[in-house]
Amino acid sequence: MKKKLLSIHRPKKNKFLNIEMFGHYLAGLIDGDGHISKLGHIVIFFNLSDVRNAHQLRSRLKYGKIRSVKNKKAVNLIISNKKGILLVACLIKNKLKHLSKINQYNNRLVKLFNIEKTSLDNTINWNTPWFSGFFDADGYFKIYLLNRKNRINLEVRLLAQIDQKAKVLLSQIKSKFGGYLGYRKSQNTYYYSSVSFNAMFKLLTFFDTFNLQYYRTYLKYTILRKSYVIVQNNEHLKNSGQLKLEKYLKKLNKLVLKRL
């Protein structure tokens, strides 16, 4: 299949200063790795390596406390103040797509704070940064270099992957970008994988428009993007391009190791 071409010039990163767009991003973040407790507290999970993003989000919302998660290299941003909860509820109303999070909103926040219900529609709106928030929370990138000893036949695979306990959102993601939807019986979890260069092109194009916000996830996206450009220009067939790909692979692996 002919590779689709990305511009070699990566768009400047944006931070969703528009309140509506920020609300969609925040909803995706909560759908990916957050929840609403029985007390009505809004909790968002962050790997310890992403703690700077927890502080940035807390600064933007002006509410919340950051607490370490016991026995894990992670922290939670916990919004328990009523004004903070109502602010977040307003921002994510009618933007949540994960059915369990929608139910938490309607069965907990609505009853506790006498607010209107959020929409039951779980169809992803691709004209918003919801998916960027979702991927920041739950997605990761990979680079595979196969046949590295035989440089003439070097095979490059660029993957984006997301793991979830349910497949309803992953099915929509697969329909949008292409790729593969799998199931791990041993873990009782589903996963989406981009698999093809066509799917990766669509994903990178989306993130060019609606930027990832986590520092490390964004950095990984830039590495994948540079790698894609090398392959699309057939530079991976040259020694100089192969050396660049190996350097990018090392950078990506270091970021992954630091996240664990």
PDB file of C-alpha atoms in Angstrom:
ATOM      1  CA  MET A   1       0.000   0.000   0.000  1.00  0.00           C
ATOM      2  CA  LYS A   2       1.290   3.442  -0.926  1.00  0.00           C
ATOM      3  CA  LYS A   3       2.259   5.418   2.153  1.00  0.00           C
ATOM      4  CA  LYS A   4       0.366   8.663   2.700  1.00  0.00           C
ATOM      5  CA  LEU A   5       2.549  11.706   3.103  1.00  0.00           C
ATOM      6  CA  LEU A   6       2.872  13.779   6.245  1.00  0.00           C
ATOM      7  CA  SER A   7       4.342  17.239   6.098  1.00  0.00           C
ATOM      8  CA  ILE A   8       7.910  17.261   7.383  1.00  0.00           C
ATOM      9  CA  HIS A   9       6.945  20.363   9.355  1.00  0.00           C
ATOM     10  CA  ARG A  10       5.200  19.447  12.593  1.00  0.00           C
ATOM     11  CA  PRO A  11       2.441  21.904  13.576  1.00  0.00           C
ATOM     12  CA  LYS A  12       3.019  24.060  16.629  1.00  0.00           C
ATOM     13  CA  LYS A  13       1.581  22.569  19.815  1.00  0.00           C
ATOM     14  CA  ASN A  14      -1.648  24.101  21.124  1.00  0.00           C
ATOM     15  CA  LYS A  15      -3.066  23.909  24.650  1.00  0.00           C
ATOM     16  CA  PHE A  16      -6.843  24.082  24.050  1.00  0.00           C
ATOM     17  CA  LEU A  17      -7.332  27.562  25.453  1.00  0.00           C
ATOM     18  CA  ASN A  18     -10.921  27.449  24.191  1.00  0.00           C
ATOM     19  CA  ILE A  19     -13.103  26.340  27.151  1.00  0.00           C
ATOM     20  CA  GLU A  20     -15.323  24.103  24.997  1.00  0.00           C
ATOM     21  CA  MET A  21     -12.346  22.266  23.494  1.00  0.00           C
ATOM     22  CA  PHE A  22     -10.698  21.971  26.912  1.00  0.00           C
ATOM     23  CA  GLY A  23     -13.903  20.383  28.219  1.00  0.00           C
ATOM     24  CA  HIS A  24     -13.786  17.728  25.497  1.00  0.00           C
ATOM     25  CA  TYR A  25     -10.121  17.007  26.263  1.00  0.00           C
ATOM     26  CA  LEU A  26     -10.857  16.763  30.008  1.00  0.00           C
ATOM     27  CA  ALA A  27     -13.773  14.397  29.358  1.00  0.00           C
ATOM     28  CA  GLY A  28     -11.465  12.157  27.306  1.00  0.00           C
ATOM     29  CA  LEU A  29      -8.917  12.191  30.115  1.00  0.00           C
ATOM     30  CA  ILE A  30     -11.546  11.128  32.665  1.00  0.00           C
ATOM     31  CA  ASP A  31     -12.971   8.521  30.291  1.00  0.00           C
ATOM     32  CA  GLY A  32      -9.472   7.101  29.868  1.00  0.00           C
ATOM     33  CA  ASP A  33      -8.164   7.015  33.440  1.00  0.00           C
ATOM     34  CA  GLY A  34     -10.508   8.773  35.841  1.00  0.00           C
ATOM     35  CA  HIS A  35     -13.678   8.186  37.794  1.00  0.00           C
ATOM     36  CA  ILE A  36     -16.315   9.878  39.917  1.00  0.00           C
ATOM     37  CA  SER A  37     -16.429   8.415  43.430  1.00  0.00           C
ATOM     38  CA  LYS A  38     -19.531   7.668  45.477  1.00  0.00           C
ATOM     39  CA  LEU A  39     -18.822  10.884  47.382  1.00  0.00           C
ATOM     40  CA  GLY A  40     -18.906  12.803  44.124  1.00  0.00           C
ATOM     41  CA  HIS A  41     -15.165  13.404  44.095  1.00  0.00           C
ATOM     42  CA  ILE A  42     -13.582  13.550  40.638  1.00  0.00           C
ATOM     43  CA  VAL A  43     -10.390  11.509  40.508  1.00  0.00           C
ATOM     44  CA  ILE A  44      -7.861  11.412  37.657  1.00  0.00           C
ATOM     45  CA  PHE A  45      -4.976   8.936  37.725  1.00  0.00           C
ATOM     46  CA  PHE A  46      -1.461   9.944  36.607  1.00  0.00           C
ATOM     47  CA  ASN A  47       1.654   7.845  36.291  1.00  0.00           C
ATOM     48  CA  LEU A  48       4.378   9.345  38.487  1.00  0.00           C
ATOM     49  CA  SER A  49       6.350  10.288  35.358  1.00  0.00           C
ATOM     50  CA  ASP A  50       3.389  12.469  34.324  1.00  0.00           C
ATOM     51  CA  VAL A  51       3.086  14.281  37.657  1.00  0.00           C
ATOM     52  CA  ARG A  52       3.968  17.614  36.022  1.00  0.00           C
ATOM     53  CA  ASN A  53       0.811  17.259  33.948  1.00  0.00           C
ATOM     54  CA  ALA A  54      -1.223  16.633  37.105  1.00  0.00           C
ATOM     55  CA  HIS A  55       0.086  19.914  38.508  1.00  0.00           C
ATOM     56  CA  GLN A  56      -0.612  21.732  35.227  1.00  0.00           C
ATOM     57  CA  LEU A  57      -4.190  20.471  35.179  1.00  0.00           C
ATOM     58  CA  ARG A  58      -4.680  21.417  38.809  1.00  0.00           C
ATOM     59  CA  SER A  59      -3.362  24.914  38.055  1.00  0.00           C
ATOM     60  CA  ARG A  60      -5.732  25.283  35.124  1.00  0.00           C
ATOM     61  CA  LEU A  61      -8.772  24.123  37.090  1.00  0.00           C
ATOM     62  CA  LYS A  62      -7.646  25.968  40.252  1.00  0.00           C
ATOM     63  CA  TYR A  63      -9.078  23.112  42.291  1.00  0.00           C
ATOM     64  CA  GLY A  64      -7.889  19.707  43.460  1.00  0.00           C
ATOM     65  CA  LYS A  65      -5.248  18.001  45.535  1.00  0.00           C
ATOM     66  CA  ILE A  66      -2.501  15.690  44.303  1.00  0.00           C
ATOM     67  CA  ARG A  67      -2.085  12.538  46.349  1.00  0.00           C
ATOM     68  CA  SER A  68       0.291   9.577  45.994  1.00  0.00           C
ATOM     69  CA  VAL A  69      -1.275   6.216  45.175  1.00  0.00           C
ATOM     70  CA  LYS A  70      -0.298   3.552  47.712  1.00  0.00           C
ATOM     71  CA  ASN A  71       2.050   0.850  46.382  1.00  0.00           C
ATOM     72  CA  LYS A  72       2.129   2.401  42.905  1.00  0.00           C
ATOM     73  CA  LYS A  73       4.390   4.854  41.126  1.00  0.00           C
ATOM     74  CA  ALA A  74       1.419   7.109  40.520  1.00  0.00           C
ATOM     75  CA  VAL A  75      -0.590  10.022  41.838  1.00  0.00           C
ATOM     76  CA  ASN A  76      -4.251  10.998  41.787  1.00  0.00           C
ATOM     77  CA  LEU A  77      -5.620  14.457  41.189  1.00  0.00           C
ATOM     78  CA  ILE A  78      -8.635  14.535  43.490  1.00  0.00           C
ATOM     79  CA  ILE A  79     -11.221  17.287  43.160  1.00  0.00           C
ATOM     80  CA  SER A  80     -13.389  17.216  46.286  1.00  0.00           C
ATOM     81  CA  ASN A  81     -14.296  20.881  46.716  1.00  0.00           C
ATOM     82  CA  LYS A  82     -17.917  21.523  45.718  1.00  0.00           C
ATOM     83  CA  LYS A  83     -17.075  24.487  43.505  1.00  0.00           C
ATOM     84  CA  GLY A  84     -14.356  22.466  41.798  1.00  0.00           C
ATOM     85  CA  ILE A  85     -16.669  19.507  41.254  1.00  0.00           C
ATOM     86  CA  LEU A  86     -19.374  21.721  39.765  1.00  0.00           C
ATOM     87  CA  LEU A  87     -16.791  23.377  37.509  1.00  0.00           C
ATOM     88  CA  VAL A  88     -15.584  20.044  36.145  1.00  0.00           C
ATOM     89  CA  ALA A  89     -19.166  18.771  35.856  1.00  0.00           C
ATOM     90  CA  CYS A  90     -19.998  21.803  33.716  1.00  0.00           C
ATOM     91  CA  LEU A  91     -16.882  21.353  31.555  1.00  0.00           C
ATOM     92  CA  ILE A  92     -17.489  17.651  30.794  1.00  0.00           C
ATOM     93  CA  LYS A  93     -21.284  17.691  30.582  1.00  0.00           C
ATOM     94  CA  ASN A  94     -22.491  15.949  27.374  1.00  0.00           C
ATOM     95  CA  LYS A  95     -18.875  15.165  26.480  1.00  0.00           C
ATOM     96  CA  LEU A  96     -18.220  11.896  28.349  1.00  0.00           C
ATOM     97  CA  LYS A  97     -18.257   8.782  26.144  1.00  0.00           C
ATOM     98  CA  HIS A  98     -17.354   5.905  28.474  1.00  0.00           C
ATOM     99  CA  LEU A  99     -20.620   4.329  29.638  1.00  0.00           C
ATOM    100  CA  SER A 100     -19.385   3.713  33.192  1.00  0.00           C
ATOM    101  CA  LYS A 101     -18.280   7.357  33.560  1.00  0.00           C
ATOM    102  CA  ILE A 102     -21.600   8.560  32.140  1.00  0.00           C
ATOM    103  CA  ASN A 103     -23.391   6.422  34.715  1.00  0.00           C
ATOM    104  CA  GLN A 104     -21.183   7.753  37.519  1.00  0.00           C
ATOM    105  CA  TYR A 105     -22.011  11.318  36.491  1.00  0.00           C
ATOM    106  CA  ASN A 106     -25.754  10.684  36.296  1.00  0.00           C
ATOM    107  CA  ASN A 107     -26.030   8.443  39.359  1.00  0.00           C
ATOM    108  CA  ARG A 108     -23.691  10.363  41.652  1.00  0.00           C
ATOM    109  CA  LEU A 109     -23.137  13.986  40.676  1.00  0.00           C
ATOM    110  CA  VAL A 110     -26.741  14.555  39.629  1.00  0.00           C
ATOM    111  CA  LYS A 111     -28.105  13.234  42.918  1.00  0.00           C
ATOM    112  CA  LEU A 112     -25.502  14.844  45.163  1.00  0.00           C
ATOM    113  CA  PHE A 113     -25.513  18.303  43.586  1.00  0.00           C
ATOM    114  CA  ASN A 114     -28.940  18.485  41.920  1.00  0.00           C
ATOM    115  CA  ILE A 115     -27.542  19.192  38.449  1.00  0.00           C
ATOM    116  CA  GLU A 116     -28.763  18.166  35.001  1.00  0.00           C
ATOM    117  CA  LYS A 117     -27.818  14.773  33.623  1.00  0.00           C
ATOM    118  CA  THR A 118     -25.117  14.341  31.019  1.00  0.00           C
ATOM    119  CA  SER A 119     -25.969  12.878  27.615  1.00  0.00           C
ATOM    120  CA  LEU A 120     -26.149   9.089  27.225  1.00  0.00           C
ATOM    121  CA  ASP A 121     -24.745   9.368  23.700  1.00  0.00           C
ATOM    122  CA  ASN A 122     -21.374   7.597  23.661  1.00  0.00           C
ATOM    123  CA  THR A 123     -20.558   8.333  20.020  1.00  0.00           C
ATOM    124  CA  ILE A 124     -17.080   9.876  19.816  1.00  0.00           C
ATOM    125  CA  ASN A 125     -17.009  13.392  18.354  1.00  0.00           C
ATOM    126  CA  TRP A 126     -13.930  13.422  16.141  1.00  0.00           C
ATOM    127  CA  ASN A 127     -14.071  17.183  15.642  1.00  0.00           C
ATOM    128  CA  THR A 128     -12.904  17.703  19.225  1.00  0.00           C
ATOM    129  CA  PRO A 129      -9.795  16.772  21.260  1.00  0.00           C
ATOM    130  CA  TRP A 130     -11.689  14.128  23.276  1.00  0.00           C
ATOM    131  CA  PHE A 131      -9.525  11.400  21.752  1.00  0.00           C
ATOM    132  CA  SER A 132      -6.342  13.317  22.616  1.00  0.00           C
ATOM    133  CA  GLY A 133      -7.341  13.261  26.295  1.00  0.00           C
ATOM    134  CA  PHE A 134      -8.290   9.590  26.051  1.00  0.00           C
ATOM    135  CA  PHE A 135      -4.958   8.683  24.446  1.00  0.00           C
ATOM    136  CA  ASP A 136      -2.969  10.786  26.922  1.00  0.00           C
ATOM    137  CA  ALA A 137      -4.573   8.743  29.694  1.00  0.00           C
ATOM    138  CA  ASP A 138      -4.524   5.271  28.173  1.00  0.00           C
ATOM    139  CA  GLY A 139      -2.471   5.153  24.970  1.00  0.00           C
ATOM    140  CA  TYR A 140       1.154   4.485  24.096  1.00  0.00           C
ATOM    141  CA  PHE A 141       3.414   4.337  21.051  1.00  0.00           C
ATOM    142  CA  LYS A 142       5.881   1.677  19.915  1.00  0.00           C
ATOM    143  CA  ILE A 143       8.583   1.321  17.281  1.00  0.00           C
ATOM    144  CA  TYR A 144       9.733  -2.074  16.007  1.00  0.00           C
ATOM    145  CA  LEU A 145      12.804  -2.479  13.780  1.00  0.00           C
ATOM    146  CA  LEU A 146      12.857  -5.991  12.300  1.00  0.00           C
ATOM    147  CA  ASN A 147      15.746  -7.620  10.430  1.00  0.00           C
ATOM    148  CA  ARG A 148      18.108  -5.009  11.869  1.00  0.00           C
ATOM    149  CA  LYS A 149      21.196  -7.101  11.118  1.00  0.00           C
ATOM    150  CA  ASN A 150      20.247  -7.305   7.455  1.00  0.00           C
ATOM    151  CA  ARG A 151      19.867  -3.577   6.788  1.00  0.00           C
ATOM    152  CA  ILE A 152      18.826  -4.106   3.160  1.00  0.00           C
ATOM    153  CA  ASN A 153      15.595  -5.757   4.344  1.00  0.00           C
ATOM    154  CA  LEU A 154      14.975  -3.586   7.411  1.00  0.00           C
ATOM    155  CA  GLU A 155      11.275  -3.617   8.301  1.00  0.00           C
ATOM    156  CA  VAL A 156       9.817  -0.725  10.285  1.00  0.00           C
ATOM    157  CA  ARG A 157       6.608  -0.980  12.285  1.00  0.00           C
ATOM    158  CA  LEU A 158       5.098   2.028  14.023  1.00  0.00           C
ATOM    159  CA  LEU A 159       2.297   1.285  16.442  1.00  0.00           C
ATOM    160  CA  ALA A 160      -0.152   3.118  18.652  1.00  0.00           C
ATOM    161  CA  GLN A 161      -1.963   1.020  21.228  1.00  0.00           C
ATOM    162  CA  ILE A 162      -4.757   1.491  23.776  1.00  0.00           C
ATOM    163  CA  ASP A 163      -5.937  -0.980  26.427  1.00  0.00           C
ATOM    164  CA  GLN A 164      -9.434  -1.000  27.916  1.00  0.00           C
ATOM    165  CA  LYS A 165     -11.690  -3.326  29.883  1.00  0.00           C
ATOM    166  CA  ALA A 166     -14.541  -2.775  27.410  1.00  0.00           C
ATOM    167  CA  LYS A 167     -14.393  -2.597  23.623  1.00  0.00           C
ATOM    168  CA  VAL A 168     -17.167  -0.134  22.754  1.00  0.00           C
ATOM    169  CA  LEU A 169     -14.869   2.904  22.478  1.00  0.00           C
ATOM    170  CA  LEU A 170     -12.035   0.898  20.934  1.00  0.00           C
ATOM    171  CA  SER A 171     -14.418  -0.296  18.226  1.00  0.00           C
ATOM    172  CA  GLN A 172     -15.175   3.316  17.306  1.00  0.00           C
ATOM    173  CA  ILE A 173     -11.457   4.115  17.260  1.00  0.00           C
ATOM    174  CA  LYS A 174     -10.798   1.178  14.945  1.00  0.00           C
ATOM    175  CA  SER A 175     -13.606   2.305  12.621  1.00  0.00           C
ATOM    176  CA  LYS A 176     -12.120   5.812  12.507  1.00  0.00           C
ATOM    177  CA  PHE A 177      -8.447   5.016  11.978  1.00  0.00           C
ATOM    178  CA  GLY A 178      -8.330   1.390  10.887  1.00  0.00           C
ATOM    179  CA  GLY A 179      -6.096  -1.093  12.689  1.00  0.00           C
ATOM    180  CA  TYR A 180      -6.798  -4.102  14.864  1.00  0.00           C
ATOM    181  CA  LEU A 181      -9.036  -4.791  17.858  1.00  0.00           C
ATOM    182  CA  GLY A 182      -7.898  -7.695  20.006  1.00  0.00           C
ATOM    183  CA  TYR A 183      -8.813  -9.459  23.248  1.00  0.00           C
ATOM    184  CA  ARG A 184      -6.518 -10.818  25.967  1.00  0.00           C
ATOM    185  CA  LYS A 185      -8.347 -13.688  27.582  1.00  0.00           C
ATOM    186  CA  SER A 186      -5.843 -14.033  30.441  1.00  0.00           C
ATOM    187  CA  GLN A 187      -6.430 -10.402  31.493  1.00  0.00           C
ATOM    188  CA  ASN A 188     -10.017 -10.084  30.254  1.00  0.00           C
ATOM    189  CA  THR A 189      -9.088  -6.843  28.478  1.00  0.00           C
ATOM    190  CA  TYR A 190      -9.364  -5.473  24.954  1.00  0.00           C
ATOM    191  CA  TYR A 191      -6.740  -3.568  23.033  1.00  0.00           C
ATOM    192  CA  TYR A 192      -6.604  -1.440  19.913  1.00  0.00           C
ATOM    193  CA  SER A 193      -3.448  -1.407  17.788  1.00  0.00           C
ATOM    194  CA  SER A 194      -2.842   0.802  14.743  1.00  0.00           C
ATOM    195  CA  VAL A 195      -0.902  -1.962  12.870  1.00  0.00           C
ATOM    196  CA  SER A 196      -0.661  -0.312   9.412  1.00  0.00           C
ATOM    197  CA  PHE A 197       1.051   2.814   8.110  1.00  0.00           C
ATOM    198  CA  ASN A 198      -2.321   3.985   6.811  1.00  0.00           C
ATOM    199  CA  ALA A 199      -3.762   3.854  10.332  1.00  0.00           C
ATOM    200  CA  MET A 200      -0.669   5.557  11.751  1.00  0.00           C
ATOM    201  CA  PHE A 201      -0.973   8.320   9.153  1.00  0.00           C
ATOM    202  CA  LYS A 202      -4.559   8.981  10.247  1.00  0.00           C
ATOM    203  CA  LEU A 203      -3.602   8.977  13.926  1.00  0.00           C
ATOM    204  CA  LEU A 204      -0.665  11.336  13.467  1.00  0.00           C
ATOM    205  CA  THR A 205      -2.794  13.626  11.310  1.00  0.00           C
ATOM    206  CA  PHE A 206      -5.404  13.746  14.083  1.00  0.00           C
ATOM    207  CA  PHE A 207      -2.778  14.554  16.727  1.00  0.00           C
ATOM    208  CA  ASP A 208      -1.334  17.224  14.425  1.00  0.00           C
ATOM    209  CA  THR A 209      -4.709  18.969  14.735  1.00  0.00           C
ATOM    210  CA  PHE A 210      -5.670  18.066  18.305  1.00  0.00           C
ATOM    211  CA  ASN A 211      -2.385  17.854  20.155  1.00  0.00           C
ATOM    212  CA  LEU A 212      -1.573  15.451  22.941  1.00  0.00           C
ATOM    213  CA  GLN A 213      -0.966  17.429  26.152  1.00  0.00           C
ATOM    214  CA  TYR A 214       1.034  15.106  28.410  1.00  0.00           C
ATOM    215  CA  TYR A 215       4.690  16.047  28.074  1.00  0.00           C
ATOM    216  CA  ARG A 216       5.920  12.473  27.636  1.00  0.00           C
ATOM    217  CA  THR A 217       3.099  11.338  25.364  1.00  0.00           C
ATOM    218  CA  TYR A 218       3.592  14.380  23.156  1.00  0.00           C
ATOM    219  CA  LEU A 219       7.327  13.691  23.016  1.00  0.00           C
ATOM    220  CA  LYS A 220       6.619  10.096  21.964  1.00  0.00           C
ATOM    221  CA  TYR A 221       4.268  11.370  19.262  1.00  0.00           C
ATOM    222  CA  THR A 222       7.043  13.609  17.900  1.00  0.00           C
ATOM    223  CA  ILE A 223       9.386  10.589  17.780  1.00  0.00           C
ATOM    224  CA  LEU A 224       6.796   8.475  15.932  1.00  0.00           C
ATOM    225  CA  ARG A 225       6.107  11.349  13.559  1.00  0.00           C
ATOM    226  CA  LYS A 226       9.786  11.773  12.690  1.00  0.00           C
ATOM    227  CA  SER A 227      10.049   8.017  12.180  1.00  0.00           C
ATOM    228  CA  TYR A 228       7.024   7.997   9.885  1.00  0.00           C
ATOM    229  CA  VAL A 229       8.539  10.780   7.760  1.00  0.00           C
ATOM    230  CA  ILE A 230      11.759   8.769   7.424  1.00  0.00           C
ATOM    231  CA  VAL A 231       9.819   5.762   6.138  1.00  0.00           C
ATOM    232  CA  GLN A 232       7.520   7.744   3.848  1.00  0.00           C
ATOM    233  CA  ASN A 233      10.597   9.265   2.181  1.00  0.00           C
ATOM    234  CA  ASN A 234      12.262   5.825   1.908  1.00  0.00           C
ATOM    235  CA  GLU A 235      15.162   7.047   4.023  1.00  0.00           C
ATOM    236  CA  HIS A 236      14.901   3.834   6.065  1.00  0.00           C
ATOM    237  CA  LEU A 237      16.562   2.094   3.101  1.00  0.00           C
ATOM    238  CA  LYS A 238      19.691   4.190   3.650  1.00  0.00           C
ATOM    239  CA  ASN A 239      22.237   3.837   6.416  1.00  0.00           C
ATOM    240  CA  SER A 240      21.670   7.433   7.606  1.00  0.00           C
ATOM    241  CA  GLY A 241      17.917   6.864   7.963  1.00  0.00           C
ATOM    242  CA  GLN A 242      18.431   3.562   9.760  1.00  0.00           C
ATOM    243  CA  LEU A 243      20.765   5.190  12.258  1.00  0.00           C
ATOM    244  CA  LYS A 244      18.127   7.848  12.948  1.00  0.00           C
ATOM    245  CA  LEU A 245      15.454   5.181  13.496  1.00  0.00           C
ATOM    246  CA  GLU A 246      17.702   3.330  15.930  1.00  0.00           C
ATOM    247  CA  LYS A 247      18.282   6.577  17.822  1.00  0.00           C
ATOM    248  CA  TYR A 248      14.526   7.241  17.960  1.00  0.00           C
ATOM    249  CA  LEU A 249      13.889   3.688  19.144  1.00  0.00           C
ATOM    250  CA  LYS A 250      16.344   4.176  22.024  1.00  0.00           C
ATOM    251  CA  LYS A 251      14.718   7.485  22.978  1.00  0.00           C
ATOM    252  CA  LEU A 252      11.259   5.931  22.955  1.00  0.00           C
ATOM    253  CA  ASN A 253      12.380   2.928  24.998  1.00  0.00           C
ATOM    254  CA  LYS A 254      13.903   5.224  27.639  1.00  0.00           C
ATOM    255  CA  LEU A 255      10.617   7.103  27.937  1.00  0.00           C
ATOM    256  CA  VAL A 256       8.682   3.831  28.261  1.00  0.00           C
ATOM    257  CA  LEU A 257      11.065   2.462  30.919  1.00  0.00           C
ATOM    258  CA  LYS A 258      10.774   5.646  32.979  1.00  0.00           C
ATOM    259  CA  ARG A 259       6.989   5.340  32.867  1.00  0.00           C
ATOM    260  CA  LEU A 260       6.876   1.874  34.417  1.00  0.00           C
TER     261      LEU A 260
END
